[in-house]
Coordinates of C-alpha atoms in Angstrom, one line a residue:
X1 CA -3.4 -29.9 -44.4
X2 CA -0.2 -29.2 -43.0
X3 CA 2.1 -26.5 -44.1
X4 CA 5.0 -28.0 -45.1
X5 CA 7.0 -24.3 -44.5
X6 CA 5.7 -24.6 -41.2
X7 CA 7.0 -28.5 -41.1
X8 CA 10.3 -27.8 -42.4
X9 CA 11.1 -24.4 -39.8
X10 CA 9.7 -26.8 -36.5
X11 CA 11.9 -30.3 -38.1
X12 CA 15.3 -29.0 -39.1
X13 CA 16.8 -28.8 -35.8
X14 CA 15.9 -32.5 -34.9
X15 CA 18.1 -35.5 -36.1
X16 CA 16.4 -38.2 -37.2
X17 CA 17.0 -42.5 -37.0
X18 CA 15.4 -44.1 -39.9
X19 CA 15.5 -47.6 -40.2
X20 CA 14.1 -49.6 -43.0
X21 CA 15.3 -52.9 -44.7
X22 CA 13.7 -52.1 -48.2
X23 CA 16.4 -50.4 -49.8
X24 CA 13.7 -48.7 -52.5
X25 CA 11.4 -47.7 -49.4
X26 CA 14.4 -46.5 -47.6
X27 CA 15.9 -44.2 -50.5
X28 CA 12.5 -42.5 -51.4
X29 CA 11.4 -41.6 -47.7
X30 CA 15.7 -40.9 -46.8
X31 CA 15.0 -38.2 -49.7
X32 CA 11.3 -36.6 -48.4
X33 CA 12.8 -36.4 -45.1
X34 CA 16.2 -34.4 -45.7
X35 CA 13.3 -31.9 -47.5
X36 CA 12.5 -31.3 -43.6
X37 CA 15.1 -32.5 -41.0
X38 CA 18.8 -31.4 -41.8
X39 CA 20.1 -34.7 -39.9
X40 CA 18.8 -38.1 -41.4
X41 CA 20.6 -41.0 -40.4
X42 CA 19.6 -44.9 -42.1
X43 CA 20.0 -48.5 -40.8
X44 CA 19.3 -51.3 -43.1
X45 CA 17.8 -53.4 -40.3
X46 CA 17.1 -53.2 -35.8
X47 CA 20.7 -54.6 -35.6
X48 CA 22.8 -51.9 -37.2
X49 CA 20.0 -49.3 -36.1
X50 CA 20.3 -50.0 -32.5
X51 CA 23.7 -49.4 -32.9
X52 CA 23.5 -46.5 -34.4
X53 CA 21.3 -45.1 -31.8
X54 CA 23.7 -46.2 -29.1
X55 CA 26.4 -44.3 -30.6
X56 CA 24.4 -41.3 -31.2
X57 CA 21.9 -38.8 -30.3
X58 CA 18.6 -38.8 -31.9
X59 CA 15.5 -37.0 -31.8
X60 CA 13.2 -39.1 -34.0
X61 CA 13.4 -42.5 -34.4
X62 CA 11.1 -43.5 -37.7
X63 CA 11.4 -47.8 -38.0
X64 CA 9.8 -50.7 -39.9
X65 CA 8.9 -53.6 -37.7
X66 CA 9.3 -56.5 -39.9
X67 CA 13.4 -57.0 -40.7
X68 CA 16.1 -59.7 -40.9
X69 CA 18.3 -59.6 -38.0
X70 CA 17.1 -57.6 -35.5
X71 CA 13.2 -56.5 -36.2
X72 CA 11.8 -53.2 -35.3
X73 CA 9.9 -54.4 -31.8
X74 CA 13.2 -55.9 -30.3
X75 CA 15.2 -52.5 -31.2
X76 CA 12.3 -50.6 -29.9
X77 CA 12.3 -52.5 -26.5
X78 CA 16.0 -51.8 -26.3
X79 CA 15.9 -48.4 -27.3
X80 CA 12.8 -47.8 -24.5
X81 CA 15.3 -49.3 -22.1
X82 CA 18.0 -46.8 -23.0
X83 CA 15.9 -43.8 -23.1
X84 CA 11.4 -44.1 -22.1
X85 CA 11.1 -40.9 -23.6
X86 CA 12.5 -41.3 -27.4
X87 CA 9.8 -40.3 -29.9
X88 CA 9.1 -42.9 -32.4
X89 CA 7.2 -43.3 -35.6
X90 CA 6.8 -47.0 -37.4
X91 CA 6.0 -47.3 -40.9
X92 CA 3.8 -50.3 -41.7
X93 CA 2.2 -52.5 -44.5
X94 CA -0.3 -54.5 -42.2
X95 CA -1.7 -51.7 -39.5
X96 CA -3.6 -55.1 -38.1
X97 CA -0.6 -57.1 -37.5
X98 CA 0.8 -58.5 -34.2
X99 CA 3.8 -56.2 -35.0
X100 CA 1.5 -53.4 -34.7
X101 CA 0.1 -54.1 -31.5
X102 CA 3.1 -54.7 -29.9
X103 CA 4.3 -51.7 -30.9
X104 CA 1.3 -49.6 -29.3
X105 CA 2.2 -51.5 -25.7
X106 CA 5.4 -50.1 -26.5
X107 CA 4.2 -47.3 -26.5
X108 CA 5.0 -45.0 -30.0
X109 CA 3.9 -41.1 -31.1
X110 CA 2.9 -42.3 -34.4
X111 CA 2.1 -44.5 -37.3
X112 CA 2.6 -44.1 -40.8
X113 CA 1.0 -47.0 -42.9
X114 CA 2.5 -48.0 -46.5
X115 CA 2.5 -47.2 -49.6
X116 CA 2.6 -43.5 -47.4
X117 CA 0.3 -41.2 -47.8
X118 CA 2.3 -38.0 -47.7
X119 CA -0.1 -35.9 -46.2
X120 CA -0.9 -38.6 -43.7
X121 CA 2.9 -38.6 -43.3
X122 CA 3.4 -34.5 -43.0
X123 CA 0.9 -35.0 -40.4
X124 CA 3.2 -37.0 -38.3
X125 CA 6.2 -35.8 -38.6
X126 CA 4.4 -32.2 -37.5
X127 CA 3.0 -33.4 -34.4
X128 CA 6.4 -35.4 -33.3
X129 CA 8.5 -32.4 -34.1
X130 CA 5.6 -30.3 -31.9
X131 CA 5.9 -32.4 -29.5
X132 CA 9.2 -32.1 -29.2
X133 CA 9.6 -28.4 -29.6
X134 CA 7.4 -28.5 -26.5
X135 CA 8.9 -30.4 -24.3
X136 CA 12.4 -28.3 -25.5
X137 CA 10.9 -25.8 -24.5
X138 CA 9.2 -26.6 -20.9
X139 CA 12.6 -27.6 -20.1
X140 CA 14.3 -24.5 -20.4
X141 CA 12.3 -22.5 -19.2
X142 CA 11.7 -24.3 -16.1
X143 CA 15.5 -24.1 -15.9
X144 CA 15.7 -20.4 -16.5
X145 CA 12.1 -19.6 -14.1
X146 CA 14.4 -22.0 -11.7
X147 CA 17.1 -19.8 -11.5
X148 CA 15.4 -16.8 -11.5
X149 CA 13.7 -18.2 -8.0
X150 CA 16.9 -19.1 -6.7
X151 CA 18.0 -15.3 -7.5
X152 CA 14.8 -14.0 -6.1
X153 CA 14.7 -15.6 -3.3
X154 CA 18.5 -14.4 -2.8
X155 CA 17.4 -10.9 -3.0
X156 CA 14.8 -11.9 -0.6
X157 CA 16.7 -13.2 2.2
X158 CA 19.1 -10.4 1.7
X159 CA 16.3 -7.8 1.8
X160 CA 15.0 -9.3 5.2
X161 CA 17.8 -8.4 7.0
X162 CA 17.0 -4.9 5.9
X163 CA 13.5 -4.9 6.2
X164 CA 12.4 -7.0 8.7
X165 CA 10.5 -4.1 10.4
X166 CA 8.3 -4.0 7.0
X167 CA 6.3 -7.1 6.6
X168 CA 3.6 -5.6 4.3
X169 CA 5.8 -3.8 1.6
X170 CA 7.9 -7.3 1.2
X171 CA 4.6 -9.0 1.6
X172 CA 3.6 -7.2 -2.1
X173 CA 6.3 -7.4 -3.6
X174 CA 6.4 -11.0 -3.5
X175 CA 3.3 -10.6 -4.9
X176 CA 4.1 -8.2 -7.8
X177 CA 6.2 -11.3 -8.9
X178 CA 3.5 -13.1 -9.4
X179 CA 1.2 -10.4 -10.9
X180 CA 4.1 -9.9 -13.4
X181 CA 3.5 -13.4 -15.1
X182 CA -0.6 -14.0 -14.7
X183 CA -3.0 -10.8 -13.8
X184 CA -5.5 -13.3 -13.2
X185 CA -4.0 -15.6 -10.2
X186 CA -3.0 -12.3 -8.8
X187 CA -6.2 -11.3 -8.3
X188 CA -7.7 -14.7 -7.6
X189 CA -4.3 -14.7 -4.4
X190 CA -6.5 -11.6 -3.0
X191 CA -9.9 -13.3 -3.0
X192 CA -8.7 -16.2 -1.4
X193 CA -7.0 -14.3 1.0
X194 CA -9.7 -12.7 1.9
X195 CA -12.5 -15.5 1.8
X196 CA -9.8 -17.6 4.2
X197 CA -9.6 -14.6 6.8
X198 CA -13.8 -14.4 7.0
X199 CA -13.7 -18.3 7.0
X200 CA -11.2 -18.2 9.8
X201 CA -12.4 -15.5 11.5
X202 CA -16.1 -17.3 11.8
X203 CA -14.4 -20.8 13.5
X204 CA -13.1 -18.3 16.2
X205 CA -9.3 -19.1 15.4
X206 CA -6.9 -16.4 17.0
X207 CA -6.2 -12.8 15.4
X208 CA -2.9 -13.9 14.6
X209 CA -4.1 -17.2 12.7
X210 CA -6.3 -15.0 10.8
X211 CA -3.8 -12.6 9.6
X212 CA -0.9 -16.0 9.1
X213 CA -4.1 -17.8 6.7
X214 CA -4.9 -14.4 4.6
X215 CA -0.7 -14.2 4.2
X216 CA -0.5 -17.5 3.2
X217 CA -3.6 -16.7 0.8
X218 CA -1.5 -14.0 -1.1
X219 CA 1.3 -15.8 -1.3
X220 CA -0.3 -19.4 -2.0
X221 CA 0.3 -20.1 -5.8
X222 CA 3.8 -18.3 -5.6
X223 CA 5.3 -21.6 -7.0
X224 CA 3.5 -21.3 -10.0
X225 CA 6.6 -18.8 -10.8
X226 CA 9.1 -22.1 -12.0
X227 CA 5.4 -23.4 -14.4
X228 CA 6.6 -22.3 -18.0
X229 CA 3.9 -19.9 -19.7
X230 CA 2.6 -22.5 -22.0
X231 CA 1.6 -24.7 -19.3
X232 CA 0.6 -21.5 -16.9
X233 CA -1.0 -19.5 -19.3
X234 CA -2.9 -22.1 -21.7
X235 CA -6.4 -21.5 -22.0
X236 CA -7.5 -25.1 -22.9
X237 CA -7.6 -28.1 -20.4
X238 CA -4.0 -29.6 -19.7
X239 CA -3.0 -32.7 -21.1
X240 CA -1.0 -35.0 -18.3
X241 CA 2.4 -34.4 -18.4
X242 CA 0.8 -30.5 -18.2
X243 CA -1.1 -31.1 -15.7
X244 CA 2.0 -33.1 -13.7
X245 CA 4.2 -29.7 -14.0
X246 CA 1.1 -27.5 -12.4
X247 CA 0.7 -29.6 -9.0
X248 CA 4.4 -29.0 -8.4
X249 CA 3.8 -25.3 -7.8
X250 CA 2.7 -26.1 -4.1
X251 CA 6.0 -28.0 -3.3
X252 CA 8.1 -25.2 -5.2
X253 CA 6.1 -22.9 -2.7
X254 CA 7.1 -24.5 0.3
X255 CA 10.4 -24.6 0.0
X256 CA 10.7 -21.3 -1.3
X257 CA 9.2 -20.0 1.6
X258 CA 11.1 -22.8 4.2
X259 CA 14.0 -20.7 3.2
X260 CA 13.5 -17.6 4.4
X261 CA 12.6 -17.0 7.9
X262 CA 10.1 -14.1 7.7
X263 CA 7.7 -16.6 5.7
X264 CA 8.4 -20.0 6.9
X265 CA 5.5 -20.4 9.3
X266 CA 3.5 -20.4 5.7
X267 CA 4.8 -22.9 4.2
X268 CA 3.5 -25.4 5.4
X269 CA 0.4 -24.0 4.9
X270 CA 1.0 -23.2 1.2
X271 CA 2.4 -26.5 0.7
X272 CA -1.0 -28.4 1.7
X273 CA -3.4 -26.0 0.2
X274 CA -4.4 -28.9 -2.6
X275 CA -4.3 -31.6 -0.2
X276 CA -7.8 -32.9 0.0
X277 CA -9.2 -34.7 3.7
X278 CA -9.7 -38.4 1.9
X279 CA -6.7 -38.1 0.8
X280 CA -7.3 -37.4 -3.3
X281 CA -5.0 -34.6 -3.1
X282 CA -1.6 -32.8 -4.2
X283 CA 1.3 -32.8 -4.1
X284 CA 2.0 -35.4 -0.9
X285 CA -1.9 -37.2 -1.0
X286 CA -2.3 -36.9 2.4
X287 CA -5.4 -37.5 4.7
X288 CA -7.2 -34.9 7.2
X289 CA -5.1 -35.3 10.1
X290 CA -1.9 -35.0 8.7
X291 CA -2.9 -31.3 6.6
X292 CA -1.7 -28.5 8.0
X293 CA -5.1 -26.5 10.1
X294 CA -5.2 -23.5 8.2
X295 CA -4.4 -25.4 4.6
X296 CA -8.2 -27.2 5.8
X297 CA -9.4 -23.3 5.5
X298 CA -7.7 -22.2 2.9
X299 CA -8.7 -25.1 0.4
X300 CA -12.2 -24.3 0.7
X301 CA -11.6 -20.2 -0.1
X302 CA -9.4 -21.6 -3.3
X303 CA -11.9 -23.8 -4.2
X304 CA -14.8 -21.4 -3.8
X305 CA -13.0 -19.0 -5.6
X306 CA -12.2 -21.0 -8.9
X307 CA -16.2 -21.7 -8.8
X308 CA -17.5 -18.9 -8.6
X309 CA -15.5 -16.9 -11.6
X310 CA -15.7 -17.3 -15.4
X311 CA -13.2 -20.2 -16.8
X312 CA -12.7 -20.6 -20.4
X313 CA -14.3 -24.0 -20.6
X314 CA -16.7 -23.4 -17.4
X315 CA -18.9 -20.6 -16.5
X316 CA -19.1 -19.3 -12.8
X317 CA -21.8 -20.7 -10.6
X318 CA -23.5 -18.4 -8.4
X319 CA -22.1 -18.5 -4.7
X320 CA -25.0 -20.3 -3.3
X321 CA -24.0 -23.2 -6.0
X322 CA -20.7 -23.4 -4.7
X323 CA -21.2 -23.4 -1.1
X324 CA -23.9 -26.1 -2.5
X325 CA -21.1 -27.9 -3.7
X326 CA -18.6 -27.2 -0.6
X327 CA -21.2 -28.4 1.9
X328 CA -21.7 -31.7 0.3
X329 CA -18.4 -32.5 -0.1
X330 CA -18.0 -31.9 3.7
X331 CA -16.3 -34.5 5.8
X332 CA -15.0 -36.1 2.3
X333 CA -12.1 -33.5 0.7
X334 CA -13.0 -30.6 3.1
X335 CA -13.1 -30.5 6.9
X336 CA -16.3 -30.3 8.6
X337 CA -15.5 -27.1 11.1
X338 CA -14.5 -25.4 8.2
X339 CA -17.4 -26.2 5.8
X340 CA -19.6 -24.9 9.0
X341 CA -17.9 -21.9 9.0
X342 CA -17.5 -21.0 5.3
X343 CA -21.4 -21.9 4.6
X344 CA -22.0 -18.2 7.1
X345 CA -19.0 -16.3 6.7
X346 CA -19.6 -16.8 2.7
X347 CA -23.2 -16.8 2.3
X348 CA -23.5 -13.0 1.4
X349 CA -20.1 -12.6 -0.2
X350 CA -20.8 -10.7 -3.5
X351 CA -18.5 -11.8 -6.7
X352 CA -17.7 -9.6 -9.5
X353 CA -19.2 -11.1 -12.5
X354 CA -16.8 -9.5 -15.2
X355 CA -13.7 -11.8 -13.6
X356 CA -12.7 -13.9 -16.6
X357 CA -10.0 -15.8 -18.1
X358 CA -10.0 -13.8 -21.9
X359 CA -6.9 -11.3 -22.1
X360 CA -7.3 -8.0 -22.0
X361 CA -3.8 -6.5 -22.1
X362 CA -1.6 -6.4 -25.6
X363 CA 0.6 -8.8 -23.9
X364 CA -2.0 -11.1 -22.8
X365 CA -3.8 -11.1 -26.0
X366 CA -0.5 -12.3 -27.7
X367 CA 0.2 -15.1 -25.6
X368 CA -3.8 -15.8 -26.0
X369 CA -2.9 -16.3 -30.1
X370 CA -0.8 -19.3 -29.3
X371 CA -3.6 -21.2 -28.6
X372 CA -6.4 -19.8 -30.4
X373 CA -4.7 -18.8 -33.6
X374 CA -5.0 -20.3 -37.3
X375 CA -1.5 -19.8 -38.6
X376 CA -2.7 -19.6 -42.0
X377 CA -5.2 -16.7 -41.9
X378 CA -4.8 -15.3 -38.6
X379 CA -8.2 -15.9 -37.5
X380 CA -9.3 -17.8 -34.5
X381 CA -9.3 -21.6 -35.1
X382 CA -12.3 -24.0 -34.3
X383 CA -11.2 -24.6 -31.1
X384 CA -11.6 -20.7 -29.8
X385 CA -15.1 -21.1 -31.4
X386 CA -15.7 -23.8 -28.9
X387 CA -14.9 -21.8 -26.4
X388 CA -16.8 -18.9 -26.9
X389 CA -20.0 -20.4 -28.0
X390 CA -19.8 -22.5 -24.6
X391 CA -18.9 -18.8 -23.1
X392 CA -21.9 -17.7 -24.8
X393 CA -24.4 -20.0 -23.4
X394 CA -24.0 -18.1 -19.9
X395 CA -23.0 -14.4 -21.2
X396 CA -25.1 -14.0 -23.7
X397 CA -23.4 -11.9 -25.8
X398 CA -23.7 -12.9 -29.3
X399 CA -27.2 -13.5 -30.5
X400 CA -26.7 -14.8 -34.4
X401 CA -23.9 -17.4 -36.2
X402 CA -23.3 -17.5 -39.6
X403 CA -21.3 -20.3 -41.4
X404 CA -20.3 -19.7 -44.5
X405 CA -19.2 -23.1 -46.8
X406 CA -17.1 -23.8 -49.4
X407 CA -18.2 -26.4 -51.8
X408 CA -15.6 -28.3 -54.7
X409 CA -12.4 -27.3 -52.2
X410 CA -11.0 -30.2 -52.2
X411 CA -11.3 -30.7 -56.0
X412 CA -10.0 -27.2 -56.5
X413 CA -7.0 -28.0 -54.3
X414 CA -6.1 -31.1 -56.5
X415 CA -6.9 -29.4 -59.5
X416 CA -5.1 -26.7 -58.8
X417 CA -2.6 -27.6 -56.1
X418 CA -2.9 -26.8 -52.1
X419 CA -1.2 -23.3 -52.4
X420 CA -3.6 -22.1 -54.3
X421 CA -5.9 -23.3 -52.2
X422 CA -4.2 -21.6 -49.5
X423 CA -4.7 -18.4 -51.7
X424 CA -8.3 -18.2 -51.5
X425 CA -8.4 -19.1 -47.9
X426 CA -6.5 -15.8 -46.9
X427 CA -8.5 -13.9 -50.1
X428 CA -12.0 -14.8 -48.1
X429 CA -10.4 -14.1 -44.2
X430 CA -9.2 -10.6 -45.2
X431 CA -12.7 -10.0 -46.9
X432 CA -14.3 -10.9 -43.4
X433 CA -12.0 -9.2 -41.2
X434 CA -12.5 -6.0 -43.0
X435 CA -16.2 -6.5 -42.6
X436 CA -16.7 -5.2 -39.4
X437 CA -15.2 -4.5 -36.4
X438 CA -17.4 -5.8 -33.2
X439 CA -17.6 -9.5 -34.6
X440 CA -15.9 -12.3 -34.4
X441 CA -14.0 -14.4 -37.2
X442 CA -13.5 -18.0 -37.5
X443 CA -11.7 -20.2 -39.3
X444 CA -13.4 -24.3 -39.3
X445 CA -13.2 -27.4 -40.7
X446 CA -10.3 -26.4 -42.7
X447 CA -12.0 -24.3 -46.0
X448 CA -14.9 -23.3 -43.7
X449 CA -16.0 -20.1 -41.9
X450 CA -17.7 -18.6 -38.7
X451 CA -19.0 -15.7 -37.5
X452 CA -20.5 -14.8 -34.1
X453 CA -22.2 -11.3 -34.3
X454 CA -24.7 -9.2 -32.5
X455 CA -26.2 -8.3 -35.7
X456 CA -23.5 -5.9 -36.8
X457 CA -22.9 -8.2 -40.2
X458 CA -24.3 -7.6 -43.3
X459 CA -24.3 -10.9 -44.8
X460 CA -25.5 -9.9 -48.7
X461 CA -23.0 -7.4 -48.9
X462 CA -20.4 -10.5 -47.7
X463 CA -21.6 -13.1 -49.9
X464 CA -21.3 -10.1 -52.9
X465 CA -17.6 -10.0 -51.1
X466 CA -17.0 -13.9 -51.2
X467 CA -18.2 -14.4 -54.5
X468 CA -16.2 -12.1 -55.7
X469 CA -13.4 -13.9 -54.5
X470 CA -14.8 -17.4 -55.7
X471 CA -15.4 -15.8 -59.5
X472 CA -13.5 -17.9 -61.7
X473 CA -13.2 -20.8 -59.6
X474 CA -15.4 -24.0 -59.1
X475 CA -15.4 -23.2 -55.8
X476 CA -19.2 -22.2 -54.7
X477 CA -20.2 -20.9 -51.4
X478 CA -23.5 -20.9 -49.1
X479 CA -24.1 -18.8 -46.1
X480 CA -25.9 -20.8 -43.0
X481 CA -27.4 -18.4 -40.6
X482 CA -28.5 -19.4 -37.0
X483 CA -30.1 -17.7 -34.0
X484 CA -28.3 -17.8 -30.7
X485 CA -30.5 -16.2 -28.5
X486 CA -33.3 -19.3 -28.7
X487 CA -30.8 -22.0 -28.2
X488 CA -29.5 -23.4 -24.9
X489 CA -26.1 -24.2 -25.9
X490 CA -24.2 -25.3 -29.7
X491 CA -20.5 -26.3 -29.6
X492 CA -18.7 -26.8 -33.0
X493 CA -19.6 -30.6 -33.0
X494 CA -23.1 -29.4 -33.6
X495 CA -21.9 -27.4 -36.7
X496 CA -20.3 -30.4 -38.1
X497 CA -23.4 -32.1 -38.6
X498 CA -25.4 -29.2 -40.4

């Protein structure tokens, strides 16, 4: 269920088109929406809408399809034409009509089928005006991380002149730029460093192309600096447009370091260090014998590296594994005189297990929330129980889950109305948080809970807590308890179908 204070605080900056021929339809929706979004705007058909959107600026266009004059496909087309990234909704009758599926080729954010189901219709409006608060967002802050490069790499130039005789102090502090932003690329930047100097080092290349490929490892994801945090710092896998804005950091790399002359012997290197020797690389997708020598090195040490420490969605494998991996994939993205050399010079490297993607700072744990957070109760969401029981399979750290169920919620929320509802959610996650300290807390399924613990709860004394809570109520409750430590693996699909 969405909540609609939540709704209204994301929508009211955004102006919205609606267009709808039904004058009754028109003036009930008109009415919900100005609840939400401060700017409403109505066309009685595509003809005076489409005019209405050439004249103005609109966040949200919300259309029917079927409408005298102009219908809502044909002022859709047009509108794509003017601008292929306006957000659209369509309201619809027949959500099996030829209407409708032109309007998915289209290509809309949304659907809302009639008579509207408000909560249906909450739910659309919320992930439109997300949407759009995101991509508001990526864009400045690319623009402000844009500038602040251009200003670095002012003070940079101008500090070369000064310091030319100090390679290895300017050397960290371009690094310290990046340590600023994400402790964990710094500290991956050293490893590959390192792993591309031994790698190096083993196919007999020069002292001084040793010491330009562990440079270049330092300094390799330095255009990750202009990626906004959300995209940088998100813990869950990237959609595409996310993904788009991360392969750009090796091309913001380059010509950061093309520009100053100290550096400019790595950029090239830098540039093609996600290049891949078929070809299935980023940014340029170019083959072996265009990639820059040491880039051919380089690649392997970054890709050894991401496999052989923890990821949030994918445990480590074990450095044989990877150089497993790395060898069969020889000749095909990496270069065979490298492979050669990295299965010896890597073959008794030793990785610290504890490397991991989970915060550990304030800071880090904060920007952690905005993923992982359940804005209602503060607790994690389903999606960060996901994570940790896949986390778990490998680590071991929790040995026992306990689900605790409410039954009748959805009759209690109609009987009694969703903020009520809302009431008792919060009641039951402060009772659990103050349970203990060394467990976890989840909130599932919407009026469901989770706990991972290592046998710290004491689960009478929180049903005696919960039904406390429920007294007075029709909601009733029931208290699941599994064993972790017998199981292979469980993911929050599993727990679904309990």
């Amino acid at each position: 269920m969405i909540n609609l204070k939540a709704l209204q605080s994301l929508a009211r900056k955004f102006k919205v088109l609606y267009v709808e021929d039904d004058m009754a339809v028109q003036t009930a929706l008109t009415g919900y929406l100005k609840n939400f979004f401060t700017y409403v705007t109505t066309a009685k058909d595509g003809l005076e809408g489409l005019q209405l959107y050439k004249n103005g600026q609109f966040d949200i266009v919300i259309t029917d399809l079927s409408m005298p004059k102009m219908d809502g496909i044909e002022m859709l087309k047009k509108i794509r034409e003017i601008n292929p990234n306006q957000a659209i909704l369509i309201t619809t009758a027949h959500s099996g009509s030829d209407y409708m599926s032109q309007a998915i080729k289209i290509g809309v954010d949304g659907y809302i089928i009639k008579p509207f189901d408000y909560e249906q219709l909450n739910y659309e409006l919320y992930k439109v005006s997300e949407k759009l608060e995101v991509m508001q967002e990526n864009e400045a802050y690319k623009k402000s991380l844009q500038r602040m490069v251009e200003q670095k790499t002012a003070e940079l130039s101008a500090m070369m002149q000064f310091q030319h005789d100090n390679y290895e102090k300017t050397l960290l502090a371009m690094v310290k730029l990046i340590e600023e932003r994400d402790t964990y690329t710094a500290g991956h930047s050293q490893r590959v460093a390192k792993y591309s100097k031994m790698i190096a080092q083993k196919m007999g290349l020069s002292q001084e192309e040793c010491e330009k490929v562990y440079q270049a490892g330092i300094l390799h994801d330095i255009g990750k600096i202009v990626t906004p945090d959300v995209v940088l710092l998100k813990p869950k896998k990237l959609n595409d447009l996310e993904y788009k804005l991360i392969q750009e950091h090796p091309q913001v790399g380059y010509r950061l370091l093309a520009n100053i002359p100290m550096y400019e012997e790595l950029a090239d290197i830098v540039r093609d260090h996600h290049e891949r020797c078929d070809g299935s690389g980023y940014p340029r997708g170019i083959a072996a014998n265009e990639i820059d020598t040491l880039a051919k090195v380089m690649m392997i040490a970054d890709c050894f590296d991401a496999m052989t420490t923890n990821r949030i969605y994918k445990g480590r494998k074990t450095p044989k594994e990877a150089l497993d991996e790395i060898e069969r994939l020889s000749g095909v993205q990496y270069d065979r005189d490298a492979v050669k050399a990295t299965l010896e010079a890597l073959k008794d490297v030793v990785v610290d297990k504890n490397i991991n993607q989970l915060p550990h700072t304030d800071i880090e744990k904060e920007r952690f929330a905005y993923f992982y957070k359940d804005n209602l109760t503060d607790l994690y969401n389903q999606s960060y129980l996901d994570v940790m029981l896949l986390q778990n399979s490998y680590e071991k750290k929790y040995t026992q889950l306990h689900l605790l169920r409410l039954k009748n919620f959805s009759r209690y929320n109609k009987e009694s109305g969703w903020k009520e509802g809302d009431t008792v959610l919060v009641k039951i996650a402060k009772s659990l948080q103050n349970c203990f300290d060394l467990s976890m807390v989840f909130r599932i399924f919407g009026d469901d809970f989770a706990l991972l613990d290592n046998g710290e709860c004491n689960m009478k004394k929180i049903e005696q807590k919960i039904n406390a809570i429920l007294d007075n109520t029709i909601i009733e409750s029931d208290i699941l308890n599994l064993t972790l430590d017998t199981q292979k693996s469980i993911s929050v699909d599993d727990l679904e179908k309990l």
